[in-house]
PDB file of C-alpha atoms in Angstrom:
ATOM      1  CA  UNK A   1      -1.366  -7.728 -24.054  1.00 44.00           C
ATOM      2  CA  UNK A   2      -1.563  -9.808 -20.882  1.00 46.00           C
ATOM      3  CA  UNK A   3      -2.582 -12.946 -22.767  1.00 44.00           C
ATOM      4  CA  UNK A   4       0.614 -12.835 -24.857  1.00 47.00           C
ATOM      5  CA  UNK A   5       2.742 -13.789 -21.850  1.00 51.00           C
ATOM      6  CA  UNK A   6       2.612 -16.545 -19.239  1.00 54.00           C
ATOM      7  CA  UNK A   7       0.935 -14.334 -16.638  1.00 64.00           C
ATOM      8  CA  UNK A   8      -2.613 -14.224 -15.406  1.00 62.00           C
ATOM      9  CA  UNK A   9      -4.320 -10.969 -16.477  1.00 56.00           C
ATOM     10  CA  UNK A  10      -6.360 -11.111 -13.265  1.00 60.00           C
ATOM     11  CA  UNK A  11      -7.017 -13.434 -10.371  1.00 60.00           C
ATOM     12  CA  UNK A  12      -9.525 -15.505 -12.312  1.00 60.00           C
ATOM     13  CA  UNK A  13     -10.061 -18.204  -9.741  1.00 54.00           C
ATOM     14  CA  UNK A  14     -12.348 -17.429  -6.835  1.00 62.00           C
ATOM     15  CA  UNK A  15     -10.269 -19.707  -4.615  1.00 69.00           C
ATOM     16  CA  UNK A  16      -7.216 -17.508  -5.230  1.00 82.00           C
ATOM     17  CA  UNK A  17      -9.094 -14.422  -4.132  1.00 85.00           C
ATOM     18  CA  UNK A  18     -10.480 -16.148  -1.073  1.00 88.00           C
ATOM     19  CA  UNK A  19      -7.193 -17.317   0.386  1.00 91.00           C
ATOM     20  CA  UNK A  20      -5.385 -14.075  -0.426  1.00 94.00           C
ATOM     21  CA  UNK A  21      -8.138 -12.024   1.229  1.00 94.00           C
ATOM     22  CA  UNK A  22      -8.153 -14.419   4.188  1.00 95.00           C
ATOM     23  CA  UNK A  23      -4.394 -14.053   4.533  1.00 96.00           C
ATOM     24  CA  UNK A  24      -4.658 -10.253   4.414  1.00 96.00           C
ATOM     25  CA  UNK A  25      -7.427 -10.249   7.036  1.00 97.00           C
ATOM     26  CA  UNK A  26      -5.373 -12.419   9.396  1.00 97.00           C
ATOM     27  CA  UNK A  27      -2.435 -10.060   8.998  1.00 97.00           C
ATOM     28  CA  UNK A  28      -4.713  -7.076   9.700  1.00 98.00           C
ATOM     29  CA  UNK A  29      -5.937  -8.703  12.910  1.00 98.00           C
ATOM     30  CA  UNK A  30      -2.397  -9.572  14.020  1.00 97.00           C
ATOM     31  CA  UNK A  31      -1.077  -6.063  13.336  1.00 97.00           C
ATOM     32  CA  UNK A  32      -4.094  -4.459  15.020  1.00 97.00           C
ATOM     33  CA  UNK A  33      -3.753  -6.678  18.084  1.00 97.00           C
ATOM     34  CA  UNK A  34      -0.083  -5.804  18.461  1.00 97.00           C
ATOM     35  CA  UNK A  35      -0.858  -2.114  17.962  1.00 96.00           C
ATOM     36  CA  UNK A  36      -3.558  -2.233  20.633  1.00 96.00           C
ATOM     37  CA  UNK A  37      -1.106  -4.010  22.941  1.00 96.00           C
ATOM     38  CA  UNK A  38       1.387  -1.183  22.443  1.00 95.00           C
ATOM     39  CA  UNK A  39      -1.218   1.516  22.982  1.00 94.00           C
ATOM     40  CA  UNK A  40      -3.267   0.055  25.835  1.00 94.00           C
ATOM     41  CA  UNK A  41      -0.814  -2.098  27.788  1.00 94.00           C
ATOM     42  CA  UNK A  42       2.658  -0.749  27.059  1.00 92.00           C
ATOM     43  CA  UNK A  43       1.491   2.813  26.257  1.00 91.00           C
ATOM     44  CA  UNK A  44       4.437   3.299  23.918  1.00 91.00           C
ATOM     45  CA  UNK A  45       2.832   4.436  20.665  1.00 91.00           C
ATOM     46  CA  UNK A  46       5.006   7.087  18.962  1.00 93.00           C
ATOM     47  CA  UNK A  47       4.062  10.704  19.559  1.00 91.00           C
ATOM     48  CA  UNK A  48       3.832  11.309  15.803  1.00 91.00           C
ATOM     49  CA  UNK A  49       1.143   8.639  15.484  1.00 94.00           C
ATOM     50  CA  UNK A  50      -0.915  10.170  18.279  1.00 93.00           C
ATOM     51  CA  UNK A  51      -0.422  13.639  16.803  1.00 91.00           C
ATOM     52  CA  UNK A  52      -1.909  12.486  13.497  1.00 92.00           C
ATOM     53  CA  UNK A  53      -4.908  11.111  15.373  1.00 94.00           C
ATOM     54  CA  UNK A  54      -5.220  14.459  17.149  1.00 92.00           C
ATOM     55  CA  UNK A  55      -5.169  16.283  13.818  1.00 91.00           C
ATOM     56  CA  UNK A  56      -8.017  14.078  12.583  1.00 92.00           C
ATOM     57  CA  UNK A  57      -9.919  14.592  15.836  1.00 92.00           C
ATOM     58  CA  UNK A  58      -9.654  18.383  15.544  1.00 90.00           C
ATOM     59  CA  UNK A  59     -11.634  18.150  12.290  1.00 91.00           C
ATOM     60  CA  UNK A  60     -14.751  16.852  14.049  1.00 87.00           C
ATOM     61  CA  UNK A  61     -14.152  18.380  17.492  1.00 87.00           C
ATOM     62  CA  UNK A  62     -14.504  21.998  16.383  1.00 85.00           C
ATOM     63  CA  UNK A  63     -17.666  23.763  15.281  1.00 85.00           C
ATOM     64  CA  UNK A  64     -18.221  23.877  12.428  1.00 87.00           C
ATOM     65  CA  UNK A  65     -16.119  20.820  11.460  1.00 84.00           C
ATOM     66  CA  UNK A  66     -13.414  21.695   8.950  1.00 87.00           C
ATOM     67  CA  UNK A  67     -10.664  19.782   7.180  1.00 86.00           C
ATOM     68  CA  UNK A  68      -8.285  22.716   7.574  1.00 83.00           C
ATOM     69  CA  UNK A  69      -7.802  21.579  11.170  1.00 84.00           C
ATOM     70  CA  UNK A  70      -5.504  18.840   9.874  1.00 85.00           C
ATOM     71  CA  UNK A  71      -3.016  21.460   8.802  1.00 77.00           C
ATOM     72  CA  UNK A  72      -0.019  20.996   6.515  1.00 73.00           C
ATOM     73  CA  UNK A  73       2.689  20.039   9.015  1.00 73.00           C
ATOM     74  CA  UNK A  74       2.554  16.495   7.616  1.00 81.00           C
ATOM     75  CA  UNK A  75       1.171  15.117   4.413  1.00 89.00           C
ATOM     76  CA  UNK A  76      -2.555  14.772   5.097  1.00 92.00           C
ATOM     77  CA  UNK A  77      -3.543  11.271   3.918  1.00 94.00           C
ATOM     78  CA  UNK A  78      -2.959   9.378   7.219  1.00 95.00           C
ATOM     79  CA  UNK A  79      -5.128  11.826   9.172  1.00 94.00           C
ATOM     80  CA  UNK A  80      -7.798  11.817   6.457  1.00 93.00           C
ATOM     81  CA  UNK A  81      -7.976   8.028   6.577  1.00 95.00           C
ATOM     82  CA  UNK A  82      -8.385   8.152  10.351  1.00 94.00           C
ATOM     83  CA  UNK A  83     -11.427  10.427  10.214  1.00 93.00           C
ATOM     84  CA  UNK A  84     -14.089   7.649   9.956  1.00 91.00           C
ATOM     85  CA  UNK A  85     -12.617   5.889  13.003  1.00 91.00           C
ATOM     86  CA  UNK A  86     -12.256   9.135  14.947  1.00 91.00           C
ATOM     87  CA  UNK A  87     -15.995   9.676  14.512  1.00 85.00           C
ATOM     88  CA  UNK A  88     -16.499   6.486  16.568  1.00 87.00           C
ATOM     89  CA  UNK A  89     -14.481   7.854  19.494  1.00 87.00           C
ATOM     90  CA  UNK A  90     -17.605   8.547  21.641  1.00 86.00           C
ATOM     91  CA  UNK A  91     -18.242   4.784  21.629  1.00 89.00           C
ATOM     92  CA  UNK A  92     -14.747   3.972  22.927  1.00 91.00           C
ATOM     93  CA  UNK A  93     -12.487   6.867  23.939  1.00 92.00           C
ATOM     94  CA  UNK A  94      -9.136   4.986  23.707  1.00 93.00           C
ATOM     95  CA  UNK A  95      -9.544   5.045  19.936  1.00 92.00           C
ATOM     96  CA  UNK A  96      -8.445   8.686  20.180  1.00 93.00           C
ATOM     97  CA  UNK A  97      -6.993   9.113  23.671  1.00 91.00           C
ATOM     98  CA  UNK A  98      -4.576   6.194  23.161  1.00 93.00           C
ATOM     99  CA  UNK A  99      -4.099   6.752  19.429  1.00 93.00           C
ATOM    100  CA  UNK A 100      -5.487   3.316  18.540  1.00 95.00           C
ATOM    101  CA  UNK A 101      -7.137   4.702  15.410  1.00 95.00           C
ATOM    102  CA  UNK A 102      -3.706   5.070  13.832  1.00 96.00           C
ATOM    103  CA  UNK A 103      -2.943   1.401  14.516  1.00 96.00           C
ATOM    104  CA  UNK A 104      -6.034   0.315  12.588  1.00 96.00           C
ATOM    105  CA  UNK A 105      -5.039   2.379   9.554  1.00 97.00           C
ATOM    106  CA  UNK A 106      -1.443   1.144   9.401  1.00 97.00           C
ATOM    107  CA  UNK A 107      -2.575  -2.442   9.985  1.00 97.00           C
ATOM    108  CA  UNK A 108      -4.983  -2.098   7.053  1.00 97.00           C
ATOM    109  CA  UNK A 109      -2.204  -0.924   4.747  1.00 98.00           C
ATOM    110  CA  UNK A 110       0.092  -3.689   5.914  1.00 97.00           C
ATOM    111  CA  UNK A 111      -2.643  -6.159   4.942  1.00 98.00           C
ATOM    112  CA  UNK A 112      -3.123  -4.420   1.586  1.00 97.00           C
ATOM    113  CA  UNK A 113       0.608  -4.697   0.921  1.00 98.00           C
ATOM    114  CA  UNK A 114       0.459  -8.456   1.478  1.00 97.00           C
ATOM    115  CA  UNK A 115      -2.544  -8.632  -0.874  1.00 96.00           C
ATOM    116  CA  UNK A 116      -0.679  -6.742  -3.613  1.00 96.00           C
ATOM    117  CA  UNK A 117       2.423  -8.926  -3.265  1.00 95.00           C
ATOM    118  CA  UNK A 118       0.513 -12.199  -3.371  1.00 95.00           C
ATOM    119  CA  UNK A 119      -1.597 -11.024  -6.327  1.00 92.00           C
ATOM    120  CA  UNK A 120       1.533 -10.059  -8.276  1.00 92.00           C
ATOM    121  CA  UNK A 121       3.191 -13.404  -7.534  1.00 92.00           C
ATOM    122  CA  UNK A 122       0.135 -15.307  -8.760  1.00 89.00           C
ATOM    123  CA  UNK A 123      -0.151 -13.184 -11.899  1.00 89.00           C
ATOM    124  CA  UNK A 124       3.333 -14.442 -12.790  1.00 88.00           C
ATOM    125  CA  UNK A 125       2.113 -17.960 -11.975  1.00 86.00           C
ATOM    126  CA  UNK A 126       4.550 -18.401  -9.124  1.00 89.00           C
ATOM    127  CA  UNK A 127       3.493 -21.279  -6.894  1.00 89.00           C
ATOM    128  CA  UNK A 128       1.535 -20.507  -3.741  1.00 90.00           C
ATOM    129  CA  UNK A 129       4.328 -22.000  -1.648  1.00 93.00           C
ATOM    130  CA  UNK A 130       6.943 -19.582  -2.944  1.00 94.00           C
ATOM    131  CA  UNK A 131       4.449 -16.689  -2.965  1.00 94.00           C
ATOM    132  CA  UNK A 132       3.660 -17.241   0.704  1.00 94.00           C
ATOM    133  CA  UNK A 133       7.308 -17.803   1.579  1.00 96.00           C
ATOM    134  CA  UNK A 134       8.516 -14.511   0.149  1.00 95.00           C
ATOM    135  CA  UNK A 135       5.494 -12.622   1.460  1.00 96.00           C
ATOM    136  CA  UNK A 136       6.179 -13.999   4.934  1.00 95.00           C
ATOM    137  CA  UNK A 137       9.816 -12.911   4.617  1.00 95.00           C
ATOM    138  CA  UNK A 138       8.562  -9.384   4.087  1.00 96.00           C
ATOM    139  CA  UNK A 139       5.733  -9.082   6.598  1.00 96.00           C
ATOM    140  CA  UNK A 140       7.565 -10.883   9.429  1.00 94.00           C
ATOM    141  CA  UNK A 141      10.606  -8.654   9.197  1.00 96.00           C
ATOM    142  CA  UNK A 142      10.652  -6.997  12.651  1.00 96.00           C
ATOM    143  CA  UNK A 143      10.927  -3.495  11.198  1.00 95.00           C
ATOM    144  CA  UNK A 144       8.050  -4.051   8.746  1.00 96.00           C
ATOM    145  CA  UNK A 145       5.757  -5.731  11.271  1.00 97.00           C
ATOM    146  CA  UNK A 146       6.424  -3.040  13.876  1.00 97.00           C
ATOM    147  CA  UNK A 147       5.618  -0.173  11.542  1.00 96.00           C
ATOM    148  CA  UNK A 148       2.479  -1.993  10.418  1.00 96.00           C
ATOM    149  CA  UNK A 149       1.147  -1.684  13.954  1.00 96.00           C
ATOM    150  CA  UNK A 150       2.480   1.524  15.471  1.00 95.00           C
ATOM    151  CA  UNK A 151       0.357   4.124  13.669  1.00 94.00           C
ATOM    152  CA  UNK A 152       3.195   5.872  11.838  1.00 95.00           C
ATOM    153  CA  UNK A 153       3.120   6.705   8.138  1.00 95.00           C
ATOM    154  CA  UNK A 154       5.787   4.188   7.061  1.00 95.00           C
ATOM    155  CA  UNK A 155       3.363   1.291   6.534  1.00 96.00           C
ATOM    156  CA  UNK A 156       1.173   3.415   4.255  1.00 97.00           C
ATOM    157  CA  UNK A 157       4.230   4.673   2.370  1.00 97.00           C
ATOM    158  CA  UNK A 158       5.565   1.117   1.936  1.00 97.00           C
ATOM    159  CA  UNK A 159       2.240   0.064   0.457  1.00 98.00           C
ATOM    160  CA  UNK A 160       2.342   2.709  -2.265  1.00 98.00           C
ATOM    161  CA  UNK A 161       5.994   1.936  -3.060  1.00 97.00           C
ATOM    162  CA  UNK A 162       5.333  -1.790  -3.412  1.00 97.00           C
ATOM    163  CA  UNK A 163       2.118  -1.149  -5.343  1.00 98.00           C
ATOM    164  CA  UNK A 164       4.051   0.973  -7.857  1.00 98.00           C
ATOM    165  CA  UNK A 165       6.914  -1.527  -8.157  1.00 97.00           C
ATOM    166  CA  UNK A 166       4.563  -4.483  -8.704  1.00 96.00           C
ATOM    167  CA  UNK A 167       2.685  -2.611 -11.423  1.00 96.00           C
ATOM    168  CA  UNK A 168       5.933  -1.437 -13.002  1.00 96.00           C
ATOM    169  CA  UNK A 169       7.160  -5.041 -13.138  1.00 94.00           C
ATOM    170  CA  UNK A 170       3.885  -6.176 -14.697  1.00 92.00           C
ATOM    171  CA  UNK A 171       4.151  -3.391 -17.255  1.00 91.00           C
ATOM    172  CA  UNK A 172       7.686  -4.535 -18.121  1.00 90.00           C
ATOM    173  CA  UNK A 173       6.254  -7.998 -18.747  1.00 87.00           C
ATOM    174  CA  UNK A 174       3.155  -7.215 -20.800  1.00 83.00           C
ATOM    175  CA  UNK A 175       3.189  -3.539 -21.788  1.00 77.00           C
ATOM    176  CA  UNK A 176      -0.423  -2.807 -20.836  1.00 79.00           C
ATOM    177  CA  UNK A 177      -0.985   0.905 -20.299  1.00 84.00           C
ATOM    178  CA  UNK A 178      -3.372   0.207 -17.418  1.00 90.00           C
ATOM    179  CA  UNK A 179      -0.370  -0.551 -15.222  1.00 93.00           C
ATOM    180  CA  UNK A 180       1.072   2.910 -15.895  1.00 94.00           C
ATOM    181  CA  UNK A 181      -2.219   4.457 -14.817  1.00 95.00           C
ATOM    182  CA  UNK A 182      -2.083   2.464 -11.582  1.00 96.00           C
ATOM    183  CA  UNK A 183       1.494   3.630 -11.024  1.00 97.00           C
ATOM    184  CA  UNK A 184       0.345   7.238 -11.420  1.00 97.00           C
ATOM    185  CA  UNK A 185      -2.343   6.785  -8.764  1.00 97.00           C
ATOM    186  CA  UNK A 186       0.147   5.004  -6.514  1.00 98.00           C
ATOM    187  CA  UNK A 187       2.618   7.877  -6.770  1.00 97.00           C
ATOM    188  CA  UNK A 188      -0.137  10.402  -6.057  1.00 97.00           C
ATOM    189  CA  UNK A 189      -1.148   8.464  -2.957  1.00 97.00           C
ATOM    190  CA  UNK A 190       2.465   8.162  -1.852  1.00 97.00           C
ATOM    191  CA  UNK A 191       2.977  11.919  -2.161  1.00 95.00           C
ATOM    192  CA  UNK A 192       0.029  12.469   0.188  1.00 95.00           C
ATOM    193  CA  UNK A 193       1.888  10.378   2.763  1.00 95.00           C
ATOM    194  CA  UNK A 194       5.598  11.201   2.460  1.00 94.00           C
ATOM    195  CA  UNK A 195       7.601  13.759   0.501  1.00 93.00           C
ATOM    196  CA  UNK A 196      10.172  11.034  -0.199  1.00 94.00           C
ATOM    197  CA  UNK A 197       7.798   9.946  -2.974  1.00 96.00           C
ATOM    198  CA  UNK A 198       9.279  12.683  -5.192  1.00 96.00           C
ATOM    199  CA  UNK A 199      12.725  11.072  -5.726  1.00 97.00           C
ATOM    200  CA  UNK A 200      11.013   7.671  -5.939  1.00 97.00           C
ATOM    201  CA  UNK A 201       8.775   9.019  -8.728  1.00 97.00           C
ATOM    202  CA  UNK A 202      11.868  10.266 -10.557  1.00 97.00           C
ATOM    203  CA  UNK A 203      13.343   6.767 -10.340  1.00 97.00           C
ATOM    204  CA  UNK A 204      10.113   5.248 -11.680  1.00 97.00           C
ATOM    205  CA  UNK A 205      10.176   7.723 -14.559  1.00 96.00           C
ATOM    206  CA  UNK A 206      13.763   6.811 -15.435  1.00 96.00           C
ATOM    207  CA  UNK A 207      12.834   3.106 -15.452  1.00 94.00           C
ATOM    208  CA  UNK A 208       9.903   3.782 -17.776  1.00 92.00           C
ATOM    209  CA  UNK A 209      12.047   5.808 -20.178  1.00 92.00           C
ATOM    210  CA  UNK A 210      14.801   3.160 -20.250  1.00 91.00           C
ATOM    211  CA  UNK A 211      12.240   0.445 -20.916  1.00 89.00           C
ATOM    212  CA  UNK A 212      10.735   2.411 -23.794  1.00 85.00           C
ATOM    213  CA  UNK A 213      14.190   2.985 -25.289  1.00 86.00           C
ATOM    214  CA  UNK A 214      15.643  -0.486 -24.918  1.00 84.00           C
ATOM    215  CA  UNK A 215      12.694  -2.901 -24.764  1.00 77.00           C
ATOM    216  CA  UNK A 216      12.186  -4.345 -28.248  1.00 74.00           C
ATOM    217  CA  UNK A 217       8.415  -4.485 -27.887  1.00 68.00           C
ATOM    218  CA  UNK A 218       8.136  -0.859 -26.747  1.00 61.00           C
ATOM    219  CA  UNK A 219      10.554   0.506 -29.348  1.00 57.00           C
ATOM    220  CA  UNK A 220       8.594  -1.316 -32.086  1.00 60.00           C
ATOM    221  CA  UNK A 221       5.381   0.145 -30.708  1.00 57.00           C
ATOM    222  CA  UNK A 222       6.620   3.718 -30.865  1.00 52.00           C
ATOM    223  CA  UNK A 223       8.295   3.146 -34.224  1.00 55.00           C
ATOM    224  CA  UNK A 224       4.872   2.149 -35.548  1.00 54.00           C
ATOM    225  CA  UNK A 225       3.457   5.488 -34.453  1.00 53.00           C
ATOM    226  CA  UNK A 226       1.951   4.252 -31.227  1.00 52.00           C
ATOM    227  CA  UNK A 227      -0.068   1.439 -32.805  1.00 52.00           C
ATOM    228  CA  UNK A 228       0.074  -2.094 -31.488  1.00 49.00           C
ATOM    229  CA  UNK A 229       0.756  -4.733 -34.096  1.00 38.00           C
ATOM    230  CA  UNK A 230      -2.119  -7.118 -34.736  1.00 37.00           C
TER     231      UNK A 230
END
């Protein structure tokens, strides 16, 4: 269905992928550097971020190692994602002792968010200038940039929200079921980060139902017994 509308079904040009990935990598480095500055120089990383690192560290610090050490006080995905970095703690102790592992994870998700936004803009054939402008408006917001570097769960949660919204918008435009599958995975990932995903999922469901009821293309599809017209 993507080829029926003026959107790119995928980033077909290698140049597009290169500059988007380069942009995301630069953002990752900037967020990581600011996170390391907070943890090593200012020593002001939030206690919750360090606690999540501690939960991940308990997995490998006990014998035998066990995932149950993470516990269920918080949704487990942030600590699970920190496990590979925690394993490197013997090489550089501040990764755990200063909570810097958490900064790397949130910086990565901040970069992924920028990648998703830019990819969605280009799929709608929005110019690179406007795509970069609006992406910069988002990532340079003080609140957004701070939470992309401080090791908390907000940056990861924002990624899944934006991922779901971008795919929902693309589904509105072209009707491809693959976008609904991506939304489902995005909501599952969001639930493993924050319980606030539950009301957000309800809102997504309402949007999907309203689109099916009032979008001419979708209503024709279901009226035809779930068969796309040739």
